[in-house]
Structure formats: C-alpha cells, structure tokens
PDB file of C-alpha atoms in Angstrom:
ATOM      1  CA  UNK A  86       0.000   0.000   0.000  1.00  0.00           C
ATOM      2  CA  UNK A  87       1.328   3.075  -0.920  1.00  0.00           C
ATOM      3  CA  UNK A  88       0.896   6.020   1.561  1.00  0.00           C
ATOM      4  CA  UNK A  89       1.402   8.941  -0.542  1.00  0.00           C
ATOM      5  CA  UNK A  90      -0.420  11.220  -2.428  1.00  0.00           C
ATOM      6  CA  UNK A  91      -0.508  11.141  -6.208  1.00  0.00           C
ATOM      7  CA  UNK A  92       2.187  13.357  -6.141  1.00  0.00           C
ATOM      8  CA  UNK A  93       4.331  11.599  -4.145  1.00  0.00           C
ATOM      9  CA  UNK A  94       3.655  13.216  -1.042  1.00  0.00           C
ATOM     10  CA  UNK A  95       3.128  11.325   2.780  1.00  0.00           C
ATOM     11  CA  UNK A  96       0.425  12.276   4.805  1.00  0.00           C
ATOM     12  CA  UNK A  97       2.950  12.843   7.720  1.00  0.00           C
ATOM     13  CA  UNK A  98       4.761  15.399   5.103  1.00  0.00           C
ATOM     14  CA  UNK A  99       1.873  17.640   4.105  1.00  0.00           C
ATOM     15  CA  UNK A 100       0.139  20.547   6.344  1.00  0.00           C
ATOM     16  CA  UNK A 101      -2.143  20.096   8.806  1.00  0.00           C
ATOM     17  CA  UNK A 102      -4.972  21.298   6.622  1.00  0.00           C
ATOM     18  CA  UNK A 103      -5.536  23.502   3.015  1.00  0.00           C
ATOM     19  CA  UNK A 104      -4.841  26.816   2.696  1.00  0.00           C
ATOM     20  CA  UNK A 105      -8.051  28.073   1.802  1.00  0.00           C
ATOM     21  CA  UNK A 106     -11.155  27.933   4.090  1.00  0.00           C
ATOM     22  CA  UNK A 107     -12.082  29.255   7.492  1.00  0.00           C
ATOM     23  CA  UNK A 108      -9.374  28.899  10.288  1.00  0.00           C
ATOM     24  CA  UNK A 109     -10.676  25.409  11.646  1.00  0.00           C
ATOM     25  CA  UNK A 110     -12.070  24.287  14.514  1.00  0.00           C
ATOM     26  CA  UNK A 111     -10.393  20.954  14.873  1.00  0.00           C
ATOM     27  CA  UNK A 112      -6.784  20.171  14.827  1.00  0.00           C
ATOM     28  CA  UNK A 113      -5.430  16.865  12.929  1.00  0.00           C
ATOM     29  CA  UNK A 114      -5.217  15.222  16.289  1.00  0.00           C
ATOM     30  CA  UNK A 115      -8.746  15.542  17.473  1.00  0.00           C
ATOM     31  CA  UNK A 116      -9.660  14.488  14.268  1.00  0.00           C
ATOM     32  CA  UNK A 117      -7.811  11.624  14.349  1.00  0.00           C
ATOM     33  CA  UNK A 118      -8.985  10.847  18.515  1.00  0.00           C
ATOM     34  CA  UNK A 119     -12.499  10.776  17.405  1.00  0.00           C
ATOM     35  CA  UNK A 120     -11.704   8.725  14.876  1.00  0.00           C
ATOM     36  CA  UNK A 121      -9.745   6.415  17.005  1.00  0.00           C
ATOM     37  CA  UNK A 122     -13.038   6.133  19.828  1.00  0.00           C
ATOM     38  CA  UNK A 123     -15.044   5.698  16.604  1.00  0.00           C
ATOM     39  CA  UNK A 124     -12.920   2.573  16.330  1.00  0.00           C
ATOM     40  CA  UNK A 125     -12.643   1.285  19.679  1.00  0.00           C
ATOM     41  CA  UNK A 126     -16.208   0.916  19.932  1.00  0.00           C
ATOM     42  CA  UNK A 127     -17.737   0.608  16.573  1.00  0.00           C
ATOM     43  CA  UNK A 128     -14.360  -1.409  14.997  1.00  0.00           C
ATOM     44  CA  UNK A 129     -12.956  -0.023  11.834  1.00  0.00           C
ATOM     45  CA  UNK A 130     -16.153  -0.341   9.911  1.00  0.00           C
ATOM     46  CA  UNK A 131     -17.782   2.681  11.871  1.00  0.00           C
ATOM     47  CA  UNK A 132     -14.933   5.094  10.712  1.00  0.00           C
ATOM     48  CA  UNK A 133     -16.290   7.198   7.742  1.00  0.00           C
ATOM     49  CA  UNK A 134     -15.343  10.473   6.904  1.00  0.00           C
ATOM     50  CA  UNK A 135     -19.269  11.289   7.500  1.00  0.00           C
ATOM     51  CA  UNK A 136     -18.943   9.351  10.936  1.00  0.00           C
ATOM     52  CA  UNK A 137     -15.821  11.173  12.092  1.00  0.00           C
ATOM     53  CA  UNK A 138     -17.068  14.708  10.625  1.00  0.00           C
ATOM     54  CA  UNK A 139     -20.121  13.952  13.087  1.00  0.00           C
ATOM     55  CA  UNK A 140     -18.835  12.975  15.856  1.00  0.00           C
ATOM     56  CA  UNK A 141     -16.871  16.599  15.765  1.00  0.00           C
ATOM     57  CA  UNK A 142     -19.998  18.371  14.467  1.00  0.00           C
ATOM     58  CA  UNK A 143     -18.454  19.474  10.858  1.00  0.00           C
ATOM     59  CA  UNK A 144     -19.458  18.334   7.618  1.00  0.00           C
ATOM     60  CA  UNK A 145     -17.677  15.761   5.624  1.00  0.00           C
ATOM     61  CA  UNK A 146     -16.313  18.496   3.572  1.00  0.00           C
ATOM     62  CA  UNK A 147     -15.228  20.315   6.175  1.00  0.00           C
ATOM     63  CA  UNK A 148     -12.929  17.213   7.165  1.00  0.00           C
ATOM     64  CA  UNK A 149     -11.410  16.572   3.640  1.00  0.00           C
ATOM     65  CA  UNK A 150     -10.099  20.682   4.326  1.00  0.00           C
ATOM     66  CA  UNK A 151      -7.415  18.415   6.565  1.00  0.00           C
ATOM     67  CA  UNK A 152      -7.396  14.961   5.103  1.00  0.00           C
ATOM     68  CA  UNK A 153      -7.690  13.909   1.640  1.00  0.00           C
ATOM     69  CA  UNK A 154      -9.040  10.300   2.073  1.00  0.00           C
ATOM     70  CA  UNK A 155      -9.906   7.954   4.492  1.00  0.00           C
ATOM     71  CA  UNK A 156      -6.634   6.207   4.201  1.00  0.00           C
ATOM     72  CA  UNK A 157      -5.005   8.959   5.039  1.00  0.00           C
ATOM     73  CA  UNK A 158      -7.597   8.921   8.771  1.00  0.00           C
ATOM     74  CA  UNK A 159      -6.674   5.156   9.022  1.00  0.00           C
ATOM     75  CA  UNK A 160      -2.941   6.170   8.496  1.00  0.00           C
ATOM     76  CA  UNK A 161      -2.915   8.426  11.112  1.00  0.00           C
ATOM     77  CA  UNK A 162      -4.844   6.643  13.317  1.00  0.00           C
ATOM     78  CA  UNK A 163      -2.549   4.043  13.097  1.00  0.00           C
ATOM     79  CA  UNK A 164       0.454   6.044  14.138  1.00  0.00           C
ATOM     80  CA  UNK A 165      -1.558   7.216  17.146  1.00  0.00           C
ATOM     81  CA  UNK A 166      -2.040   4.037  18.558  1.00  0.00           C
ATOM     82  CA  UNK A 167       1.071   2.412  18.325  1.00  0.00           C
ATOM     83  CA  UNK A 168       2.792   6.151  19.696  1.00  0.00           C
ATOM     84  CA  UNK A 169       1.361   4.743  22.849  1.00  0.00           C
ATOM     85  CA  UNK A 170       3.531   1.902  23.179  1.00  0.00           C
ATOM     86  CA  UNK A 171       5.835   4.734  23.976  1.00  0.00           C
ATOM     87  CA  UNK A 172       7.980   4.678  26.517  1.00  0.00           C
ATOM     88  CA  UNK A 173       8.959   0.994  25.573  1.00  0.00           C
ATOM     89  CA  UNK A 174       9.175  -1.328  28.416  1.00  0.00           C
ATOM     90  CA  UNK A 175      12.950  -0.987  30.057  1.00  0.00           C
ATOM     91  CA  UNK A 176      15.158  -3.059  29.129  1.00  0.00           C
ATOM     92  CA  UNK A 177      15.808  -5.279  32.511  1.00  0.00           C
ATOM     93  CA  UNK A 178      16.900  -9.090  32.892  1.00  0.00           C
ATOM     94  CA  UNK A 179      17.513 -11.310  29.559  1.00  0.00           C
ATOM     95  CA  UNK A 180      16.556 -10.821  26.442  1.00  0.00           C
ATOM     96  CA  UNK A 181      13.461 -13.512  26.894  1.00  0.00           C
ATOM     97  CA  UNK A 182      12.552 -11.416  29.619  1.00  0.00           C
ATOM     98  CA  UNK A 183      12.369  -8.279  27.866  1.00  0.00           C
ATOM     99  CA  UNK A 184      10.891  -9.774  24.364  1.00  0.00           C
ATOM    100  CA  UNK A 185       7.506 -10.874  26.875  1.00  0.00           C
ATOM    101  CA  UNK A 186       7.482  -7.598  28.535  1.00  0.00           C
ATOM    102  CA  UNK A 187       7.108  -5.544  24.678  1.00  0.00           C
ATOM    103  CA  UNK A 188       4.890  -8.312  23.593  1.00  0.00           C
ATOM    104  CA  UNK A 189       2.497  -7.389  26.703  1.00  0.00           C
ATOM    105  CA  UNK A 190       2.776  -4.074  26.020  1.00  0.00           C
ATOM    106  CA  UNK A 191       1.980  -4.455  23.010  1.00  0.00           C
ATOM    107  CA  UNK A 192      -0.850  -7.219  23.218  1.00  0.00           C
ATOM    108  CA  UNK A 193      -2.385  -4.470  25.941  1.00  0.00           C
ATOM    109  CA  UNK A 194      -2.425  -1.772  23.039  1.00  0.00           C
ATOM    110  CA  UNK A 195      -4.367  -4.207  20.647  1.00  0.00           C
ATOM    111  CA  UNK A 196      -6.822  -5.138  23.860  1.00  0.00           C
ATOM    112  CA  UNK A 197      -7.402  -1.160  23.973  1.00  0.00           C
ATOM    113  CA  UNK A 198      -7.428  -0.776  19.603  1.00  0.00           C
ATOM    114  CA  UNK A 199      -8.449  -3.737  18.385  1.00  0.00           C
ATOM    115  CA  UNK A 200      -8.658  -2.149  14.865  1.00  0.00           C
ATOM    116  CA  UNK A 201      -5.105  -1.517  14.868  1.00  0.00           C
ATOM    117  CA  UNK A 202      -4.098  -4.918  14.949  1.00  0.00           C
ATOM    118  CA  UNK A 203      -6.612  -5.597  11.844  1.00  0.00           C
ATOM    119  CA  UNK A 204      -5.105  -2.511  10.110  1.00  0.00           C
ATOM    120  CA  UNK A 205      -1.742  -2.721   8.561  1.00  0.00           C
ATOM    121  CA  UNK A 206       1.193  -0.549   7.008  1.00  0.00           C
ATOM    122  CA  UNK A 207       4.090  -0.909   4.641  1.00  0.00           C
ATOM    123  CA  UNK A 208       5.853   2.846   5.169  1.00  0.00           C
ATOM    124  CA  UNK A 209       6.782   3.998   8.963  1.00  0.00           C
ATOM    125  CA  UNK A 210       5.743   7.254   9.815  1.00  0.00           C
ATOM    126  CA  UNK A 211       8.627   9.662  10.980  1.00  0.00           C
ATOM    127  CA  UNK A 212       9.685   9.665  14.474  1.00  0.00           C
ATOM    128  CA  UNK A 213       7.942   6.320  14.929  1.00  0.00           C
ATOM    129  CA  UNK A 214      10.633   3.913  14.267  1.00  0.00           C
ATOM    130  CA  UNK A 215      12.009   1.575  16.652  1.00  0.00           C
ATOM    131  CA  UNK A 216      15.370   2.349  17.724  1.00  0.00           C
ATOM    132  CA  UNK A 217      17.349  -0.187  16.920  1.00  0.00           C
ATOM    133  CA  UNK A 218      19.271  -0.399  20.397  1.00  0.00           C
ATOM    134  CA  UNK A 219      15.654  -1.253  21.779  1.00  0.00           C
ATOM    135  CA  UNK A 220      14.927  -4.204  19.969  1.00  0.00           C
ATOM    136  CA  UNK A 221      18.116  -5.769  19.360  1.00  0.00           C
ATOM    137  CA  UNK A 222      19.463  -5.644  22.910  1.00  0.00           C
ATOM    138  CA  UNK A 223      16.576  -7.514  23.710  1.00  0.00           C
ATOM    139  CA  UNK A 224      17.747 -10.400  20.794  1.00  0.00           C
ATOM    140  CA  UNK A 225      21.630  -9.906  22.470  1.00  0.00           C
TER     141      UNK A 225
END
C-alpha cells in the first residue's frame, strides 16, 4: 500500500490542513482521537469520513479541508495508537525477559485498539521507528 499522495507526497509530510477555508475548529489530532473512539467501539467499519465529521460536528467536507481520504484517517490513526507503546518497556533481565514484557505491552495496546491490529502498514511514519538499540538488545 502506498501512503502517498498522487504526487508523491506522505500524509505525515503535508500541512495540517488547506490553505483556503475558514481557520478550523479541529486540529489533525482531534480528528484523528475521534476517529480512534469511533474505532474502539464501533471497529474499523464505523470510521467514515461522515462518521468522524459527526462525531466533531463538521461536515464531511469540512474534514477533507485536513485529510484527503480515508486512508489517510486510518494512516494516522494508526500512528496514534502504536505512539502509545511509547515509553517501551525498560530493558531489565535477559533478552526472553524483555521480548515478553514488549509483547504485553503491546498485546495491551491491541486489547485497547483492536482495529489496529486488523489494520496494517508498509511505510513507517517519521519519528515512529524503533530504535534499533531497543529491539536488538533484547535479541543480544
């Protein structure tokens, strides 16, 4: 799946919202909380533009001011979710020890999104890579 625009351009690379328009009354991140508690308790079926744009109290159109499609939403929402598996568990004991602790932490972030785990990526947003000291000192 490619995440970009058809000009080439990530979601995580363009503005927050268009130019034109009416200073908004949502930010990208509310959008994208609704849209995640649309989710949580309606699963990934229940999150339309229309459904998110209601659940704020703006009009669909209104919505595609910030986001283009609903790919870009599930994108985003996405990268919200799995930001909370920030801080990673600390690294402490062997490296069995530590691979069960991030696989809890992580099974408890698919408990609390299930859609997330149903909803898959090829490209990594920025700043949401793993460092690579974190998961290969638990594999040392």
């Amino acid at each position: 799946m490619d995440h970009t625009t058809p000009g080439g351009e990530s979601i995580w690379a363009r503005p927050e919202r268009g130019r034109r328009g009416p200073a908004p009354a949502h930010s990208r991140d509310a959008i994208v909380a609704a849209a995640v508690e649309l989710a949580d308790t309606g699963g990934l079926d229940a999150v339309s533009m229309r459904a998110v744009a209601a659940a704020l109290g703006m009009s669909a159109a209104a919505l595609y001011r910030h986001l283009s499609s609903r790919e870009d939403l599930l994108d985003l929402m996405v990268d919200r979710c799995v930001g909370e598996l920030r801080p990673y568990p600390a690294d402490a004991g062997d490296w069995l020890d530590g691979l069960i602790r991030l696989a809890r932490h992580q099974l408890d972030l698919y408990r609390r999104h299930p859609g997330c785990a149903t909803r898959s990526r090829t490209g990594l947003p920025p700043g949401r890579t793993r460092s690579p000291t974190s998961t290969s000192a638990c594999a040392s």
